[in-house]
Short mmCIF file of N, CA and C in Angstrom, two decimals:
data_model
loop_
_atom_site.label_atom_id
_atom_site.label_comp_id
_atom_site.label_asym_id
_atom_site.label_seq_id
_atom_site.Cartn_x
_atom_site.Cartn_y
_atom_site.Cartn_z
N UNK A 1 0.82 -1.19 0.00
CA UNK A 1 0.00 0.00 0.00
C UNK A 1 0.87 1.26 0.00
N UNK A 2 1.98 1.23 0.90
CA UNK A 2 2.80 2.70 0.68
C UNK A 2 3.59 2.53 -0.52
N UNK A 3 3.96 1.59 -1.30
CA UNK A 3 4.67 1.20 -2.05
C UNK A 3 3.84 2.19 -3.50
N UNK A 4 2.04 1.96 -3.96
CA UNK A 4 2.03 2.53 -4.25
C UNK A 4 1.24 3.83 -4.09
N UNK A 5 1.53 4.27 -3.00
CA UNK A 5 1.20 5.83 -2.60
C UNK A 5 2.19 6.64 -3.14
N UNK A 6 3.62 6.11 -2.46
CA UNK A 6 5.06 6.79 -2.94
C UNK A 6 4.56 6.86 -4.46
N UNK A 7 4.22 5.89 -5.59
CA UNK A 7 4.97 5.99 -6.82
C UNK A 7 4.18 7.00 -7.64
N UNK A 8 2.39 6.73 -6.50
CA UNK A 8 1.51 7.97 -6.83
C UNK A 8 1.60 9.09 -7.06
N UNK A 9 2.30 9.40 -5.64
CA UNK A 9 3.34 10.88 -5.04
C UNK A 9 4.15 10.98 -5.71
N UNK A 10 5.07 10.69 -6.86
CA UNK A 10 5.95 10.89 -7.41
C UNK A 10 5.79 11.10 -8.88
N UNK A 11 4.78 9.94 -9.30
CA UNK A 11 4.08 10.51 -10.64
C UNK A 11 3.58 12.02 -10.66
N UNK A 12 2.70 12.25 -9.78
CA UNK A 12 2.57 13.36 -9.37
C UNK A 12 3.38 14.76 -9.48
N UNK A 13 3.97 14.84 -8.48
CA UNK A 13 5.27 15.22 -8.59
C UNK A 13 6.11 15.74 -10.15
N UNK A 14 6.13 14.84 -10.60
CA UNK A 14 7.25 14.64 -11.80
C UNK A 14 5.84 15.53 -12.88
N UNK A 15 4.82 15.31 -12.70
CA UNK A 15 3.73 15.90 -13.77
C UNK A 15 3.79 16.96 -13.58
N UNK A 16 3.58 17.48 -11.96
CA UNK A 16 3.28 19.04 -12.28
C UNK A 16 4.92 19.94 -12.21
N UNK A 17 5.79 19.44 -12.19
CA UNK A 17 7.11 19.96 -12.26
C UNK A 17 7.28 19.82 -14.22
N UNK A 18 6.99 19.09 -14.90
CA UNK A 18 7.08 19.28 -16.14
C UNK A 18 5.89 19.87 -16.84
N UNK A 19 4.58 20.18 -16.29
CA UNK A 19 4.07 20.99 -16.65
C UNK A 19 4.54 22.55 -17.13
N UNK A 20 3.91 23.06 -18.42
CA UNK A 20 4.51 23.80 -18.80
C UNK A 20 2.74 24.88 -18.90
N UNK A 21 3.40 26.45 -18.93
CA UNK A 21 2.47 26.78 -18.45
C UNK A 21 1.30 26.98 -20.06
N UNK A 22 0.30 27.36 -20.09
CA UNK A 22 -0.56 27.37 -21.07
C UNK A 22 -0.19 28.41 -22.06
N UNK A 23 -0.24 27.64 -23.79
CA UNK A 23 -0.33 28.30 -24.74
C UNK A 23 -0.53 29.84 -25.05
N UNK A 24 -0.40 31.07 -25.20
CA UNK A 24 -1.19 32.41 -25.80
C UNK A 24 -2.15 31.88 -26.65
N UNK A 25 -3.78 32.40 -26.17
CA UNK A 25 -4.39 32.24 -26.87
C UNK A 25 -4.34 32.51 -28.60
N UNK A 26 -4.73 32.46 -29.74
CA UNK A 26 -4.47 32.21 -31.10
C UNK A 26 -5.72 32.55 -31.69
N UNK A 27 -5.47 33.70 -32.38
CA UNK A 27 -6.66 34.25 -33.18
C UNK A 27 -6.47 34.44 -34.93
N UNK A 28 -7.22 34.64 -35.41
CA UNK A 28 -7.38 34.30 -36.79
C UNK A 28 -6.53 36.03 -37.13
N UNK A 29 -5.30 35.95 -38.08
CA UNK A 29 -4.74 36.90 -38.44
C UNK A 29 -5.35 37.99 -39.03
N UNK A 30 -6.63 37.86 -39.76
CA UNK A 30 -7.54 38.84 -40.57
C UNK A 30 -8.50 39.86 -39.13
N UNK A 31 -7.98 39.07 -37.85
CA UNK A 31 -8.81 39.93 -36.34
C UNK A 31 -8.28 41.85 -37.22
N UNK A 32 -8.90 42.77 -36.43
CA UNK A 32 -8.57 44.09 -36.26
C UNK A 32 -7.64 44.34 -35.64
N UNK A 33 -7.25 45.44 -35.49
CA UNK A 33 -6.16 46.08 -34.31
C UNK A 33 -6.47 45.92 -32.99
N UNK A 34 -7.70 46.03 -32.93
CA UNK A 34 -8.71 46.23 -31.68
C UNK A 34 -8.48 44.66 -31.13
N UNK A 35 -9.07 43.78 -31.70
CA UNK A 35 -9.12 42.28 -31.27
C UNK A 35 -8.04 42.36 -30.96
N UNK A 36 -6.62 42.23 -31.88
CA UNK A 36 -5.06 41.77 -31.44
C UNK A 36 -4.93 42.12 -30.43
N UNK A 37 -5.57 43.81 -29.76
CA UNK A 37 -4.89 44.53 -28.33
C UNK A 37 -5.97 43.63 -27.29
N UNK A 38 -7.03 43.31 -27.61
CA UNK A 38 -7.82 42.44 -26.54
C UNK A 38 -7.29 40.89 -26.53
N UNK A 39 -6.46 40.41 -27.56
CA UNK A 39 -5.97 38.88 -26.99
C UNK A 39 -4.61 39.08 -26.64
N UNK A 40 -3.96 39.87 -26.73
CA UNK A 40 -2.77 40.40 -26.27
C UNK A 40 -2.93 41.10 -24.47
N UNK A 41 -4.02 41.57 -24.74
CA UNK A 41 -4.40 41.88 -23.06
C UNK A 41 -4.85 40.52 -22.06
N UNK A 42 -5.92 39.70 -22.58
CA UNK A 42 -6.42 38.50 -22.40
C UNK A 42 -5.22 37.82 -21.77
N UNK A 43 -4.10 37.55 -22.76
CA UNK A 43 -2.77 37.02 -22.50
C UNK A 43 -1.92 37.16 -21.61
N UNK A 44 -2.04 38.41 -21.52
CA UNK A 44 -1.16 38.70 -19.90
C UNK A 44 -1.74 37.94 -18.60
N UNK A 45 -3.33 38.42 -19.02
CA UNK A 45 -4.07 38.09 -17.59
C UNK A 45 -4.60 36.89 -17.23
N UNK A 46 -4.46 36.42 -18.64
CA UNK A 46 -5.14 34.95 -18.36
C UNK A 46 -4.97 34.03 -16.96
N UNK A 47 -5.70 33.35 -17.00
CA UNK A 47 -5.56 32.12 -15.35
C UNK A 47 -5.28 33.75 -14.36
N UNK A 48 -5.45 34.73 -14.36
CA UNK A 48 -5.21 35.27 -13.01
C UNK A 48 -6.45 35.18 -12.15
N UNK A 49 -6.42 34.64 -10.63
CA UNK A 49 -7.30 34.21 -10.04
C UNK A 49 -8.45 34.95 -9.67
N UNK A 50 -9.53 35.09 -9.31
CA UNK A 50 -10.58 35.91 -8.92
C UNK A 50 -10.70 36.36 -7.96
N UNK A 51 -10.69 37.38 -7.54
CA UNK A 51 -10.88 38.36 -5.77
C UNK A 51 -11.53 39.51 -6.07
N UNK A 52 -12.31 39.29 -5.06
CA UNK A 52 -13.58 40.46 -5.03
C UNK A 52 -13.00 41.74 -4.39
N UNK A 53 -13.01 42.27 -5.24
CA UNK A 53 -11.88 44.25 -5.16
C UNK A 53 -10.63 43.99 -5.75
N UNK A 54 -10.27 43.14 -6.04
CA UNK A 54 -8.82 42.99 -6.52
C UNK A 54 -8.76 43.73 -7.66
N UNK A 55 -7.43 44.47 -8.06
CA UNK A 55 -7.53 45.06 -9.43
C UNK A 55 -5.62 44.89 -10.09
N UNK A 56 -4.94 43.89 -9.46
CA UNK A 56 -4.48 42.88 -9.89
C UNK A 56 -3.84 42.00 -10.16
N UNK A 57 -2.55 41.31 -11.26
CA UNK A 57 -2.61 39.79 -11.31
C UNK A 57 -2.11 39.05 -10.44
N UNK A 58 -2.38 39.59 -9.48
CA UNK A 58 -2.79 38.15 -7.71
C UNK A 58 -4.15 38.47 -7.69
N UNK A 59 -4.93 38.89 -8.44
CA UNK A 59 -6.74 38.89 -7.86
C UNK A 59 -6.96 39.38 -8.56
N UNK A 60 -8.22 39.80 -8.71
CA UNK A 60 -9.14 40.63 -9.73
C UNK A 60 -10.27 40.65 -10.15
N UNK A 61 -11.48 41.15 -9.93
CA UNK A 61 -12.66 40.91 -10.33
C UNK A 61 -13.06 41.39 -11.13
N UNK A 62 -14.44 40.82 -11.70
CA UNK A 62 -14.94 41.52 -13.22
C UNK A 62 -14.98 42.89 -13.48
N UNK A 63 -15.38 43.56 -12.67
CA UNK A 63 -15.38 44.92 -13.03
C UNK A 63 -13.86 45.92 -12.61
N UNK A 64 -12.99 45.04 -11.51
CA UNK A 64 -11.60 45.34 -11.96
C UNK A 64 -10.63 45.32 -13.27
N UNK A 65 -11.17 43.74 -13.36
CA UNK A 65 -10.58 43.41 -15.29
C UNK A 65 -10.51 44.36 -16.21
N UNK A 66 -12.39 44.67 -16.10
CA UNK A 66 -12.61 45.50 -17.30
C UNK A 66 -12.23 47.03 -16.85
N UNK A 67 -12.56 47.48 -15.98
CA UNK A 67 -11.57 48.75 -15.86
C UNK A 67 -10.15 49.04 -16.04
N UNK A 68 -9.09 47.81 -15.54
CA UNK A 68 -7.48 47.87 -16.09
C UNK A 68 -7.28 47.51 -17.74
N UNK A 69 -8.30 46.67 -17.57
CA UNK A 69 -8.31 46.33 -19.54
C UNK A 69 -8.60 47.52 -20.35
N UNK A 70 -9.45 48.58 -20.09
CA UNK A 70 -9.70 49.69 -20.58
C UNK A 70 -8.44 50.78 -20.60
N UNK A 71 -8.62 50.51 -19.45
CA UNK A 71 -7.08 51.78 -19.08
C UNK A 71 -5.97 51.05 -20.14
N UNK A 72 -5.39 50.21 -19.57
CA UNK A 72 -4.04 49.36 -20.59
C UNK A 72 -4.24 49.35 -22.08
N UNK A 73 -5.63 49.24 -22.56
CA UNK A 73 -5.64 48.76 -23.72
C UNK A 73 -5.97 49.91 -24.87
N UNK A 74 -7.02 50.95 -24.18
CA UNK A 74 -7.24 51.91 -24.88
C UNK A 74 -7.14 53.07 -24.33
N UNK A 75 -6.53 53.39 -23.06
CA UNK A 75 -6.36 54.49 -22.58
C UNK A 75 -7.53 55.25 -21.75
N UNK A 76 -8.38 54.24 -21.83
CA UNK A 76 -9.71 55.13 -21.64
C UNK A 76 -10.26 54.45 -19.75
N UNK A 77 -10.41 55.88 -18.94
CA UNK A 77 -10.78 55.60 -17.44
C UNK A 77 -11.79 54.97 -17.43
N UNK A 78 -12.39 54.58 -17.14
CA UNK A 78 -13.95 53.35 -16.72
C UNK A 78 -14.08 53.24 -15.12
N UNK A 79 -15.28 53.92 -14.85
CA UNK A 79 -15.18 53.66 -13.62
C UNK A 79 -14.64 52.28 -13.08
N UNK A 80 -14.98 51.99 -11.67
CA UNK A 80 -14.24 50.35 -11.14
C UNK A 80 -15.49 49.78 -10.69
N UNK A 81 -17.35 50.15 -10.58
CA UNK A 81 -18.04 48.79 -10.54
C UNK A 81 -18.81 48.88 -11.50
N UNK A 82 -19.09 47.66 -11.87
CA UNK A 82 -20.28 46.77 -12.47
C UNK A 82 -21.38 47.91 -12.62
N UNK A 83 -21.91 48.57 -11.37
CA UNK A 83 -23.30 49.28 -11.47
C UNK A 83 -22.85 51.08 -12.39
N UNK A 84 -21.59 51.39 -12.27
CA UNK A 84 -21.33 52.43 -12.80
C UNK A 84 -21.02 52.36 -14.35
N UNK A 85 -20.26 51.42 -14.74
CA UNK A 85 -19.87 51.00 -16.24
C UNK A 85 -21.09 51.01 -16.81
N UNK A 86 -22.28 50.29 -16.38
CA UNK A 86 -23.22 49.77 -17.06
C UNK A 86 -23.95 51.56 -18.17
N UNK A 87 -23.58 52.34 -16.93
CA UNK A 87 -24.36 53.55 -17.31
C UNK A 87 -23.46 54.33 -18.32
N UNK A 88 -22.16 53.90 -19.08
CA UNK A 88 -21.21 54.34 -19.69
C UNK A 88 -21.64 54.12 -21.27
N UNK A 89 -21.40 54.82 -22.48
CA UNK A 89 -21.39 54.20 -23.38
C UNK A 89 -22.86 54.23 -24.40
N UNK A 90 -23.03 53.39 -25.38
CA UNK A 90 -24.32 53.62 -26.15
C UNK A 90 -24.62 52.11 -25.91
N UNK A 91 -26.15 51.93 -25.92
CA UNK A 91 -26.79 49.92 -25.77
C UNK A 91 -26.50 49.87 -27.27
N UNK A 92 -26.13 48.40 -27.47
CA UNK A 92 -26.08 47.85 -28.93
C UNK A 92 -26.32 46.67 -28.37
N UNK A 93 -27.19 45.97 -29.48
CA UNK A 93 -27.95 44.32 -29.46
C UNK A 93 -26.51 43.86 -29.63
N UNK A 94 -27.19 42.52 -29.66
CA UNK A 94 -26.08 41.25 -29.42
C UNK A 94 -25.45 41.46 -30.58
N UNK A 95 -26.57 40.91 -31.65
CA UNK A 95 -26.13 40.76 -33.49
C UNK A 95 -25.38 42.24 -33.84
N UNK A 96 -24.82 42.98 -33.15
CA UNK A 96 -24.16 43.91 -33.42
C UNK A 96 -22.95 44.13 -32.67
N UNK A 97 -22.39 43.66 -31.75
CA UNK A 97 -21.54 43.49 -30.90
C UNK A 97 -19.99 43.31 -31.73
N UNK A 98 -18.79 44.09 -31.27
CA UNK A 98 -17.74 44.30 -31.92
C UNK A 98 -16.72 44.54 -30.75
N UNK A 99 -15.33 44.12 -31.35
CA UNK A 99 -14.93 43.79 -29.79
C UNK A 99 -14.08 45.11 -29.12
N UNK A 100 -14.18 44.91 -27.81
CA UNK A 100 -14.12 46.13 -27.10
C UNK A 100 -15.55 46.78 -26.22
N UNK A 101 -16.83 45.69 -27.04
CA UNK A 101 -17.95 46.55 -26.48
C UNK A 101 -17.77 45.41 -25.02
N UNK A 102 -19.06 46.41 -24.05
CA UNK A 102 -18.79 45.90 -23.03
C UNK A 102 -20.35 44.78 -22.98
N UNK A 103 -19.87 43.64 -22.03
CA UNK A 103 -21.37 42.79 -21.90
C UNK A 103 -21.56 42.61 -21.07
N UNK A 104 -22.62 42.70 -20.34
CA UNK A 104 -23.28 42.60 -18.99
C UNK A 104 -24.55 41.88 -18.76
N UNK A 105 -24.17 40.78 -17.69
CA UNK A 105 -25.14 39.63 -17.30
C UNK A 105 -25.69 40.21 -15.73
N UNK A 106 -26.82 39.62 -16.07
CA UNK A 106 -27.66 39.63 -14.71
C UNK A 106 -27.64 38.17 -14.16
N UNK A 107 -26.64 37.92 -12.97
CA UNK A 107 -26.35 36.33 -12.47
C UNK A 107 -27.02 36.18 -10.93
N UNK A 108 -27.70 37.67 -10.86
CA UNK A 108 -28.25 37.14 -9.11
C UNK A 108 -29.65 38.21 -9.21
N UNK A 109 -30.24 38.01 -8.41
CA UNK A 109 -31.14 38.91 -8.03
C UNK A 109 -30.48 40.40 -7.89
N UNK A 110 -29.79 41.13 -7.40
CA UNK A 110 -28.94 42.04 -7.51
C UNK A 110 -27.78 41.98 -8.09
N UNK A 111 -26.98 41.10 -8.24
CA UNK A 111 -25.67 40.76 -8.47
C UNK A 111 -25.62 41.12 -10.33
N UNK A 112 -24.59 41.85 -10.57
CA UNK A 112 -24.25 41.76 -12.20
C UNK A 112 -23.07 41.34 -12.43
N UNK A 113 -22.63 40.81 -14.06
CA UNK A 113 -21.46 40.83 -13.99
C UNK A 113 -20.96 41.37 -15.38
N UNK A 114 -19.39 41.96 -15.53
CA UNK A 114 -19.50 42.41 -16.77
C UNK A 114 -18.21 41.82 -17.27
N UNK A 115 -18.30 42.00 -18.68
CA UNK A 115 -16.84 41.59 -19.38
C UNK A 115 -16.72 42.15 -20.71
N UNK A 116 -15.70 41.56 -21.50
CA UNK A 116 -15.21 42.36 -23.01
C UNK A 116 -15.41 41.80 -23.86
N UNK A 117 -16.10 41.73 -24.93
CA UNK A 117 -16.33 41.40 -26.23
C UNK A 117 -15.43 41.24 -27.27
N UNK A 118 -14.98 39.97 -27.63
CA UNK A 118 -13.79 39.87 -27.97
C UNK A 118 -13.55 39.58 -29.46
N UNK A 119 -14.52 38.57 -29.86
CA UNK A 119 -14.98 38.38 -31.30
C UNK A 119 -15.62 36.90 -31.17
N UNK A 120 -16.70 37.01 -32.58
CA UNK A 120 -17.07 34.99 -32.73
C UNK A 120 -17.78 35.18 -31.70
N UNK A 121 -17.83 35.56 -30.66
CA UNK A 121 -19.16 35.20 -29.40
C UNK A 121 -18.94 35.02 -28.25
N UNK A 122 -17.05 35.35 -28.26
CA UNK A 122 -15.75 35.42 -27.51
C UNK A 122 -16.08 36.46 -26.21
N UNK A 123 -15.77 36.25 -24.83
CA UNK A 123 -15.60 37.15 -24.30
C UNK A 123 -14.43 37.02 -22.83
N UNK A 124 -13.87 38.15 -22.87
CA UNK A 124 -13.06 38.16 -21.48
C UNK A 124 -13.58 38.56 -20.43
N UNK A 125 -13.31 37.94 -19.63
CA UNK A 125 -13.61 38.20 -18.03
C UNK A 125 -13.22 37.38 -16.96
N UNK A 126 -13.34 37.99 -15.93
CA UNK A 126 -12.90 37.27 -14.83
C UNK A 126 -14.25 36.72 -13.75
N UNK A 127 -13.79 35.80 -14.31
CA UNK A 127 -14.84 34.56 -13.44
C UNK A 127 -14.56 33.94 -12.31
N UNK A 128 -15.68 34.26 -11.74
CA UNK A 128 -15.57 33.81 -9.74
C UNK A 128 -15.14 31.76 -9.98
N UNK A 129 -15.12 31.55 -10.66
CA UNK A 129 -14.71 30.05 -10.80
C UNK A 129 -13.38 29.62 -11.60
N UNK A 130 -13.01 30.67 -12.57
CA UNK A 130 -11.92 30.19 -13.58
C UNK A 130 -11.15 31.35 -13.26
N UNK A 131 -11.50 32.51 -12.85
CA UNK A 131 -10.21 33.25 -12.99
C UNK A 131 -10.62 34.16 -14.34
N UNK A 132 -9.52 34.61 -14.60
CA UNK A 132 -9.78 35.58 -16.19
C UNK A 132 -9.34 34.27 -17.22
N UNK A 133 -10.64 34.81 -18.15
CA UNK A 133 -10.72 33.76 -18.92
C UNK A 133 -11.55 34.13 -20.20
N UNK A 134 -11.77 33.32 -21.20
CA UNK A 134 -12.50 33.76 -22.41
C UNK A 134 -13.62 32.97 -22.40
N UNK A 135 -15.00 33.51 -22.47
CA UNK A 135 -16.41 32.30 -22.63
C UNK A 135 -16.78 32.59 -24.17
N UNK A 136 -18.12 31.57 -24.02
CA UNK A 136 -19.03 31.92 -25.16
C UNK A 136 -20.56 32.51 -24.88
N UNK A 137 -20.47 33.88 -25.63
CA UNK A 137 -22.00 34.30 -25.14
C UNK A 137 -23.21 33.22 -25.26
N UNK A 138 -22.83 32.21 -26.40
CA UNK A 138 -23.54 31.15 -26.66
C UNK A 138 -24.15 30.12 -25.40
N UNK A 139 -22.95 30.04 -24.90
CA UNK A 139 -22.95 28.89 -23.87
C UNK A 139 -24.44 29.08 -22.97
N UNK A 140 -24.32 28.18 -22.47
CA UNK A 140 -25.64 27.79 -21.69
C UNK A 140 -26.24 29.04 -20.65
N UNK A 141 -24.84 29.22 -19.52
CA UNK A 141 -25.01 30.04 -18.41
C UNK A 141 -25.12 31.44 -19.17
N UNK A 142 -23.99 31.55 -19.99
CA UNK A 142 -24.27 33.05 -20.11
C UNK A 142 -25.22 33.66 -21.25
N UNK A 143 -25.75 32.60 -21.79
CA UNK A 143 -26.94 32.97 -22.82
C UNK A 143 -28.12 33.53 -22.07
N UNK A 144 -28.39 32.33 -20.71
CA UNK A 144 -29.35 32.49 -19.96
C UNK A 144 -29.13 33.84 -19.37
N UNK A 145 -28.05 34.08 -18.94
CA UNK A 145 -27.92 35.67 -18.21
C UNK A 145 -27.77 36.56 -18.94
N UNK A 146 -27.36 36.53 -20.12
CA UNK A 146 -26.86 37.89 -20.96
C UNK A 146 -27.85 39.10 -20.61
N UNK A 147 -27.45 40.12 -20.43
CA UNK A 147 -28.28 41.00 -20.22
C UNK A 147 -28.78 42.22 -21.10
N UNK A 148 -27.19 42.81 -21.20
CA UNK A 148 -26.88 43.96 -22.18
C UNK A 148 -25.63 44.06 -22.26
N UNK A 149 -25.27 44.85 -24.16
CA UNK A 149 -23.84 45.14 -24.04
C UNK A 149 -23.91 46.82 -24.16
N UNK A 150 -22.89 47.60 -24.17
CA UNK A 150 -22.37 48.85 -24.12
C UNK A 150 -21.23 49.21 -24.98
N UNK A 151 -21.28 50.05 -25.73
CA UNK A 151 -20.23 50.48 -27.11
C UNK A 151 -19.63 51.82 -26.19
N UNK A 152 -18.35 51.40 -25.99
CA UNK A 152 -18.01 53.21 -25.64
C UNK A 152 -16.76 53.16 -26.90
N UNK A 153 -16.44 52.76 -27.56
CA UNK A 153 -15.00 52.93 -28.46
C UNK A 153 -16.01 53.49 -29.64
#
């Protein structure tokens, strides 16, 4: 039995020591300027973990993300919550969405959350479960929540 615990512990071991860390995400060369500076931003931050006020890469929450992503990427101040961003900007439907706009889900009875529009249906944000990361507006959860997006570029 310890015989193979040790070889467990060592497989182990030997995996996450040759683990290497994850790819830069990879976008189709015909993207805009705009996209390149959002997977180039994406890239830095990627896997950075989630913390509520954090603004960042030891923590960071959604409406931190998208406020340093704004600042870094286009220069432009954005307030720092969720309830202030929302009021920023012009509404544009989904089928019109271009990246840089902002998208905002309704995930609680009060609770919102927001992120960046990236392309394809692509979006960045930092998720209370993954960290900063890229979804699909498609997907199940966030179809069900989508709420509204916001054009400020």
């Amino acid at each position: 039995m310890k015989r193979i615990f040790y070889t467990l512990l060592t497989l182990l071991l030997f995996t996450a020591c040759s683990s290497k860390a994850p790819a830069p995400v990879q976008h189709a060369s015909s993207s805009s300027p705009t996209v390149n500076k959002l997977y180039q931003q994406y890239n830095q931050w990627r896997g950075t973990p989630y913390k509520y006020g954090g603004l960042s890469r030891n923590g960071v929450d959604c409406s931190g993300f998208v406020h340093q992503s704004y600042k870094s990427v286009f220069n432009v101040s954005l307030p720092r919550s969720t309830k202030d961003q929302i009021k920023k900007g012009k509404r544009v439907y989904i089928n019109e969405l271009r990246g840089g706009d902002l998208v905002f889900f309704k995930t609680g009875y009060k609770t919102r959350h927001v992120g960046i529009y990236v392309e394809n249906g692509k979006f960045m944000h930092a998720s209370t479960s993954r960290g900063v990361t890229l979804s699909n507006l498609q997907s199940g959860y966030w179809r069900e929540h989508y709420w509204q997006a916001r054009r400020l570029l």
